[in-house]
Amino acid sequence: MKIALAQLNYHIGNFENNILKAHQAIEKAKEQNADLIVFAELAVSGYPPRDFLEFNHFIEKCNDAVEDIALKCEGIAAIVGAPVINWEGKGKPLYNSAVFCENGTIKTIRNKTLLPNYDIFDEYRYFEPNHQFDCIEFKGKKIALTVCEDLWNLDHNPLYKLNPMDELIQQKPDLMINIAASPFHFEQARIRKDVLTRNAKKYKLPLFYVNHVGAQTELLFDGGSLAINDKGGIVHEMKYFDEDIKVFDLDDVNASKTEAINHIAPAQVIKEEKIELIHDAIVMGIRNYFNKLGFKKAILGLSGGIDSAVTAVLAARALGGENVYCVLMPSQYSTEHSVSEAVELAENLKCKHDIIPIEDAYHSMEETLSKQFEGTEFGLTEENLQARLRGVILMGLSNKFGHILLNTSNKSEAAVGYGTLYGDMNGGLSVIGDVYKSDVFRLAHYINKDKEVIPHNTIVKPPSAELRPDQKDSDSLPDYSILDEILYQYIELRMGPVELQMRGYDEELIKRIMKLVNTNEYKRYQTPPILRVSSKAFGFGRRMPIVAKYLS
Amino acid sequence: MKIALAQLNYHIGNFENNILKAHQAIEKAKEQNADLIVFAELAVSGYPPRDFLEFNHFIEKCNDAVEDIALKCEGIAAIVGAPVINWEGKGKPLYNSAVFCENGTIKTIRNKTLLPNYDIFDEYRYFEPNHQFDCIEFKGKKIALTVCEDLWNLDHNPLYKLNPMDELIQQKPDLMINIAASPFHFEQARIRKDVLTRNAKKYKLPLFYVNHVGAQTELLFDGGSLAINDKGGIVHEMKYFDEDIKVFDLDDVNASKTEAINHIAPAQVIKEEKIELIHDAIVMGIRNYFNKLGFKKAILGLSGGIDSAVTAVLAARALGGENVYCVLMPSQYSTEHSVSEAVELAENLKCKHDIIPIEDAYHSMEETLSKQFEGTEFGLTEENLQARLRGVILMGLSNKFGHILLNTSNKSEAAVGYGTLYGDMNGGLSVIGDVYKSDVFRLAHYINKDKEVIPHNTIVKPPSAELRPDQKDSDSLPDYSILDEILYQYIELRMGPVELQMRGYDEELIKRIMKLVNTNEYKRYQTPPILRVSSKAFGFGRRMPIVAKYLS
């Protein structure tokens, strides 16, 4: 039996596009004599469709798409992920299903059992869990067909009370197929390979695994679909960050001698590969955000600092330098070297760039507010004014020329609220909002590894917002190295103040940082979607009350 | 047996405050010889604590709070809502529990069975559902104790497969107690009374029901706790939009002859009471947003239009006119009557007001962008510029004087994207963002019912953004009466294009409106939290992908 795995980049709700992609993949698979083609979880709708799932019309379009794909299944069978109506009349209205199509029609359906409902996942909002377990017979083979999370209860995950494969294995299947939507973070591919290969090894079955690829707003799918033999050895790993279709002969996979290896790496290895992975993921994220929205050109403010520099490089790599418009908006507090470094970078990237000084606009705004501000001192308000006037300029250009504004804030700033709402926090998409400042530096070094793209001085000078004379980030924030460590442990690892103290951090510093994080939730509530590259990004995966008083 | 119901306004994560409130309520209940005092669902943490529940430290604080309350239970028992650790080692890490405290200690715990996971609810993200059913014996009576949603499967709600009361009734309880967190929308109190009274009637048991009161950011809890007799008659309805503690004698409730009535009203009645309810809910929402954040003063832009007028009135009623700073920012396109009407309103409300013309700042910004904008026409970009400069002014004043900016956008605008991101869409809180324009008019009439607070002309003139000469909303939008009907059916009722056509609306108009709604998701993603007064508000209760292509 020949099995084609179709790792495709779907577009949520764009049924025409998704069906066309499926049709083309079926043609390709047929050309290579595949008996069966496997598409990803919720392939017809794209993942995650969120509350579109609550619209009957949307579900009808999903059904139509499945039937459309089924019609193409002559001489080939297909497994396709789709939301399917729960006709039982009890429980949630839908299942998250794997639909088995053969001979131009839907032959049978298997539903997802373990529904993730944590972090960015909301599946219990829409779907009823499955409680029936049956293999599918096809060409004399028994297929244990599951959906994504269904294989993630190997070690008796405390979240779940069932393990679907423990049920299915009783029917003595010949192979496992799992269709998935497993979003990227920089450790996820290793975790995924670990879980999937251990499934194959435990049940002594080959496993064919199909993931999504491409970005859906903030969620990045890295692909990396797998064919694994019954020893848990990876026979083939499909492309990362790109579409891929590959046909496997079941006999060849069964005959493969590849042995299982340990995919979980020591911290040092993770650290080394992390920056490249984040780089590639973000480039894909920007590219898909633009092409799925039908836009070509980006605009951003280039300050001479490292955050906007790294953002500009990533944008240029995603969209082409000619499609990235860099705007320098110096004020009286901007240093000369910042302007010259920003120009140098824009030239290195072959980006169009303009210098638009904000002094006149700033003075005019001071004048406008002079009566109200009379007798007050220059302070945070005036710093914010500069950032907001820059925001007005960038949005004006964005509106006028149809460019999407890219936000250049990093995760450390977003965490502690070091940024101006409706100023530098503006943008359609936050590019590095899930990258701590320390990793922004690493990204800059990685970008410069072969030649100097980002001017050296941009990387080595002390970070500054340049909103008042001789300002440095370190005037108001702890050193980024310590700040980022504490933030990581609080945000990603969800440690409390006592645990952090036990790890040797200063009690007052912990308190100050946690207070900053918690009291700035109101700012993060209004920020653009953030490309997610860590296991806990701000946005949909981290849901916090605004009006609260806890560690604040 | 005497039962005290404590309907309190908690503050999320503010354990000190929440414990103090509980202690004070216990003292009051003791003074009135209550045997038992009942607090609301998740009373110790406030509702909803969201992802704070994922922090061990937060859960420890909840446990400490429960123990603290238990210690006060000498001579009185208490039922208190709290998250409780699931020690079974399988399933989600927490239960949403009702803790029964007696003699200074925790006597027993009952867990919530039916976990809402729709709209604004995310309970399956945190909690394991209960599967064990036992009444609690207290003072010779058997109490069937449940948590909120547990009583909401009376009519075999298709969402759930269990009905906790059908289990508990087998143990022949003497009364039901339900602790809840039931957020307001303008029909919710009626629906709640319908469901709860029918429970009492069906199981032939008296029911004591305790709800939260007060606002938690966008979620408004209206209180209205209930004592219901075994015929389904409401013996007492506690205060709406305010704290209340009331002691009931079980014998008196049992002896009450009040009969069940139908609480579900015809559309016309709902329509009549809706505006007053929305008015009161929003006033509470603003007041709590400010006092829980520790702020006193609000700022807003007063345009002379109806949206900002209604917002100003609601703010003045919540905070006092002296705490609302109204800023008029006329441009060359502002009409004289708009300025004079805005001034008149501010004077009616005794609000401080300033007139800050934006023409100079606007010309300066035009000048700043003159090279880039050369040869282009005045258009949407320039309209947005004006709105954004107003945003800069308001945020400057907000930063300088520590006032929170109130957003004045209505739901119709938010739906179709008729507003400027980082301009008039700014604010810490959206006051009327869940009120359709047609209802904003009704609110204005309601406000003026006894005397003219909002100048008559503000209400009757055709709506205009006044961003170019002779602009009217109706130039670019359908009439609000039709627009709002279609929006309501699409957003609240989730109808599709075919259903709307069948109801007689023009196909092209439906298409145009749905496209506007769906393509403007990116704007709504970045808006302030919106006080929720309908069954489907933008924000946390309506989760949509941004990069999608569906009905767009």
PDB file of N, CA and C in Angstrom, chain A residues 222-266:
ATOM      1  N   ASP A 222       4.807  24.451  11.510  1.00  0.00           N
ATOM      2  CA  ASP A 222       6.123  24.229  10.905  1.00  0.00           C
ATOM      3  C   ASP A 222       6.201  23.001  10.023  1.00  0.00           C
ATOM      4  N   GLY A 223       5.112  22.259   9.866  1.00  0.00           N
ATOM      5  CA  GLY A 223       5.170  21.077   9.018  1.00  0.00           C
ATOM      6  C   GLY A 223       5.934  19.965   9.699  1.00  0.00           C
ATOM      7  N   GLY A 224       6.961  19.431   9.023  1.00  0.00           N
ATOM      8  CA  GLY A 224       7.759  18.360   9.615  1.00  0.00           C
ATOM      9  C   GLY A 224       6.958  17.077   9.802  1.00  0.00           C
ATOM     10  N   SER A 225       6.085  16.766   8.825  1.00  0.00           N
ATOM     11  CA  SER A 225       5.300  15.531   8.885  1.00  0.00           C
ATOM     12  C   SER A 225       6.248  14.326   8.853  1.00  0.00           C
ATOM     13  N   LEU A 226       5.763  13.193   9.340  1.00  0.00           N
ATOM     14  CA  LEU A 226       6.686  12.078   9.593  1.00  0.00           C
ATOM     15  C   LEU A 226       6.172  10.728   9.110  1.00  0.00           C
ATOM     16  N   ALA A 227       7.123   9.901   8.655  1.00  0.00           N
ATOM     17  CA  ALA A 227       6.860   8.471   8.494  1.00  0.00           C
ATOM     18  C   ALA A 227       7.789   7.762   9.472  1.00  0.00           C
ATOM     19  N   ILE A 228       7.202   6.956  10.356  1.00  0.00           N
ATOM     20  CA  ILE A 228       7.962   6.311  11.438  1.00  0.00           C
ATOM     21  C   ILE A 228       7.741   4.810  11.340  1.00  0.00           C
ATOM     22  N   ASN A 229       8.803   4.042  11.523  1.00  0.00           N
ATOM     23  CA  ASN A 229       8.622   2.585  11.470  1.00  0.00           C
ATOM     24  C   ASN A 229       8.228   2.012  12.834  1.00  0.00           C
ATOM     25  N   ASP A 230       7.999   0.696  12.858  1.00  0.00           N
ATOM     26  CA  ASP A 230       7.454   0.097  14.086  1.00  0.00           C
ATOM     27  C   ASP A 230       8.481  -0.032  15.211  1.00  0.00           C
ATOM     28  N   LYS A 231       9.711   0.391  14.922  1.00  0.00           N
ATOM     29  CA  LYS A 231      10.715   0.437  15.995  1.00  0.00           C
ATOM     30  C   LYS A 231      10.819   1.851  16.581  1.00  0.00           C
ATOM     31  N   GLY A 232      10.024   2.755  16.025  1.00  0.00           N
ATOM     32  CA  GLY A 232      10.106   4.145  16.485  1.00  0.00           C
ATOM     33  C   GLY A 232      11.209   4.918  15.780  1.00  0.00           C
ATOM     34  N   GLY A 233      11.714   4.365  14.693  1.00  0.00           N
ATOM     35  CA  GLY A 233      12.736   5.078  13.920  1.00  0.00           C
ATOM     36  C   GLY A 233      12.076   5.981  12.882  1.00  0.00           C
ATOM     37  N   ILE A 234      12.589   7.188  12.712  1.00  0.00           N
ATOM     38  CA  ILE A 234      12.017   8.099  11.722  1.00  0.00           C
ATOM     39  C   ILE A 234      12.554   7.749  10.348  1.00  0.00           C
ATOM     40  N   VAL A 235      11.674   7.267   9.479  1.00  0.00           N
ATOM     41  CA  VAL A 235      12.059   6.867   8.131  1.00  0.00           C
ATOM     42  C   VAL A 235      12.184   8.104   7.242  1.00  0.00           C
ATOM     43  N   HIS A 236      11.292   9.036   7.436  1.00  0.00           N
ATOM     44  CA  HIS A 236      11.381  10.279   6.669  1.00  0.00           C
ATOM     45  C   HIS A 236      10.728  11.430   7.425  1.00  0.00           C
ATOM     46  N   GLU A 237      11.403  12.575   7.349  1.00  0.00           N
ATOM     47  CA  GLU A 237      10.928  13.788   8.001  1.00  0.00           C
ATOM     48  C   GLU A 237      10.657  14.771   6.871  1.00  0.00           C
ATOM     49  N   MET A 238       9.445  15.232   6.742  1.00  0.00           N
ATOM     50  CA  MET A 238       9.120  16.125   5.619  1.00  0.00           C
ATOM     51  C   MET A 238       9.595  17.544   5.904  1.00  0.00           C
ATOM     52  N   LYS A 239       9.440  18.399   4.899  1.00  0.00           N
ATOM     53  CA  LYS A 239       9.998  19.751   4.990  1.00  0.00           C
ATOM     54  C   LYS A 239       9.481  20.530   6.196  1.00  0.00           C
ATOM     55  N   TYR A 240      10.308  21.468   6.649  1.00  0.00           N
ATOM     56  CA  TYR A 240       9.871  22.412   7.667  1.00  0.00           C
ATOM     57  C   TYR A 240       9.599  23.764   7.015  1.00  0.00           C
ATOM     58  N   PHE A 241       8.554  24.424   7.438  1.00  0.00           N
ATOM     59  CA  PHE A 241       8.202  25.780   6.973  1.00  0.00           C
ATOM     60  C   PHE A 241       7.893  25.840   5.481  1.00  0.00           C
ATOM     61  N   ASP A 242       7.519  24.720   4.895  1.00  0.00           N
ATOM     62  CA  ASP A 242       7.188  24.725   3.470  1.00  0.00           C
ATOM     63  C   ASP A 242       6.228  23.570   3.167  1.00  0.00           C
ATOM     64  N   GLU A 243       5.460  23.730   2.100  1.00  0.00           N
ATOM     65  CA  GLU A 243       4.571  22.642   1.692  1.00  0.00           C
ATOM     66  C   GLU A 243       5.394  21.462   1.181  1.00  0.00           C
ATOM     67  N   ASP A 244       4.802  20.275   1.274  1.00  0.00           N
ATOM     68  CA  ASP A 244       5.519  19.080   0.848  1.00  0.00           C
ATOM     69  C   ASP A 244       4.496  17.962   0.642  1.00  0.00           C
ATOM     70  N   ILE A 245       4.684  17.195  -0.403  1.00  0.00           N
ATOM     71  CA  ILE A 245       3.863  15.993  -0.607  1.00  0.00           C
ATOM     72  C   ILE A 245       4.825  14.838  -0.845  1.00  0.00           C
ATOM     73  N   LYS A 246       4.576  13.737  -0.172  1.00  0.00           N
ATOM     74  CA  LYS A 246       5.535  12.634  -0.275  1.00  0.00           C
ATOM     75  C   LYS A 246       4.754  11.326  -0.219  1.00  0.00           C
ATOM     76  N   VAL A 247       5.130  10.381  -1.112  1.00  0.00           N
ATOM     77  CA  VAL A 247       4.452   9.086  -1.136  1.00  0.00           C
ATOM     78  C   VAL A 247       5.358   8.024  -0.515  1.00  0.00           C
ATOM     79  N   PHE A 248       4.789   7.256   0.397  1.00  0.00           N
ATOM     80  CA  PHE A 248       5.548   6.197   1.077  1.00  0.00           C
ATOM     81  C   PHE A 248       4.933   4.843   0.752  1.00  0.00           C
ATOM     82  N   ASP A 249       5.813   3.859   0.577  1.00  0.00           N
ATOM     83  CA  ASP A 249       5.335   2.489   0.420  1.00  0.00           C
ATOM     84  C   ASP A 249       5.351   1.845   1.804  1.00  0.00           C
ATOM     85  N   LEU A 250       4.203   1.369   2.227  1.00  0.00           N
ATOM     86  CA  LEU A 250       4.108   0.792   3.571  1.00  0.00           C
ATOM     87  C   LEU A 250       5.123  -0.319   3.777  1.00  0.00           C
ATOM     88  N   ASP A 251       5.332  -1.137   2.740  1.00  0.00           N
ATOM     89  CA  ASP A 251       6.299  -2.242   2.865  1.00  0.00           C
ATOM     90  C   ASP A 251       7.709  -1.706   3.114  1.00  0.00           C
ATOM     91  N   ASP A 252       8.035  -0.625   2.399  1.00  0.00           N
ATOM     92  CA  ASP A 252       9.373  -0.043   2.592  1.00  0.00           C
ATOM     93  C   ASP A 252       9.537   0.484   4.020  1.00  0.00           C
ATOM     94  N   VAL A 253       8.499   1.141   4.505  1.00  0.00           N
ATOM     95  CA  VAL A 253       8.573   1.667   5.871  1.00  0.00           C
ATOM     96  C   VAL A 253       8.703   0.515   6.862  1.00  0.00           C
ATOM     97  N   ASN A 254       7.917  -0.548   6.617  1.00  0.00           N
ATOM     98  CA  ASN A 254       7.991  -1.713   7.496  1.00  0.00           C
ATOM     99  C   ASN A 254       9.368  -2.373   7.433  1.00  0.00           C
ATOM    100  N   ALA A 255       9.969  -2.326   6.266  1.00  0.00           N
ATOM    101  CA  ALA A 255      11.268  -2.989   6.089  1.00  0.00           C
ATOM    102  C   ALA A 255      12.421  -2.127   6.626  1.00  0.00           C
ATOM    103  N   SER A 256      12.154  -0.870   6.847  1.00  0.00           N
ATOM    104  CA  SER A 256      13.225   0.052   7.269  1.00  0.00           C
ATOM    105  C   SER A 256      13.829  -0.364   8.602  1.00  0.00           C
ATOM    106  N   LYS A 257      15.146  -0.252   8.655  1.00  0.00           N
ATOM    107  CA  LYS A 257      15.838  -0.694   9.876  1.00  0.00           C
ATOM    108  C   LYS A 257      16.175   0.465  10.821  1.00  0.00           C
ATOM    109  N   THR A 258      15.763   1.664  10.448  1.00  0.00           N
ATOM    110  CA  THR A 258      16.097   2.825  11.281  1.00  0.00           C
ATOM    111  C   THR A 258      15.664   2.590  12.724  1.00  0.00           C
ATOM    112  N   GLU A 259      16.569   2.864  13.628  1.00  0.00           N
ATOM    113  CA  GLU A 259      16.266   2.651  15.046  1.00  0.00           C
ATOM    114  C   GLU A 259      15.756   3.946  15.690  1.00  0.00           C
ATOM    115  N   ALA A 260      15.052   3.764  16.778  1.00  0.00           N
ATOM    116  CA  ALA A 260      14.595   4.923  17.554  1.00  0.00           C
ATOM    117  C   ALA A 260      15.789   5.627  18.183  1.00  0.00           C
ATOM    118  N   ILE A 261      15.735   6.911  18.222  1.00  0.00           N
ATOM    119  CA  ILE A 261      16.750   7.671  18.953  1.00  0.00           C
ATOM    120  C   ILE A 261      16.046   8.617  19.924  1.00  0.00           C
ATOM    121  N   ASN A 262      16.818   9.228  20.789  1.00  0.00           N
ATOM    122  CA  ASN A 262      16.241  10.177  21.744  1.00  0.00           C
ATOM    123  C   ASN A 262      16.172  11.562  21.097  1.00  0.00           C
ATOM    124  N   HIS A 263      14.981  12.104  20.998  1.00  0.00           N
ATOM    125  CA  HIS A 263      14.824  13.409  20.345  1.00  0.00           C
ATOM    126  C   HIS A 263      14.895  14.578  21.319  1.00  0.00           C
ATOM    127  N   ILE A 264      14.777  14.276  22.580  1.00  0.00           N
ATOM    128  CA  ILE A 264      14.841  15.355  23.569  1.00  0.00           C
ATOM    129  C   ILE A 264      16.311  15.714  23.794  1.00  0.00           C
ATOM    130  N   ALA A 265      16.615  16.983  23.605  1.00  0.00           N
ATOM    131  CA  ALA A 265      18.018  17.416  23.641  1.00  0.00           C
ATOM    132  C   ALA A 265      18.313  18.158  24.935  1.00  0.00           C
ATOM    133  N   PRO A 266      19.587  18.186  25.324  1.00  0.00           N
ATOM    134  CA  PRO A 266      19.964  18.992  26.491  1.00  0.00           C
ATOM    135  C   PRO A 266      19.744  20.484  26.222  1.00  0.00           C
TER     136      PRO A 266
END
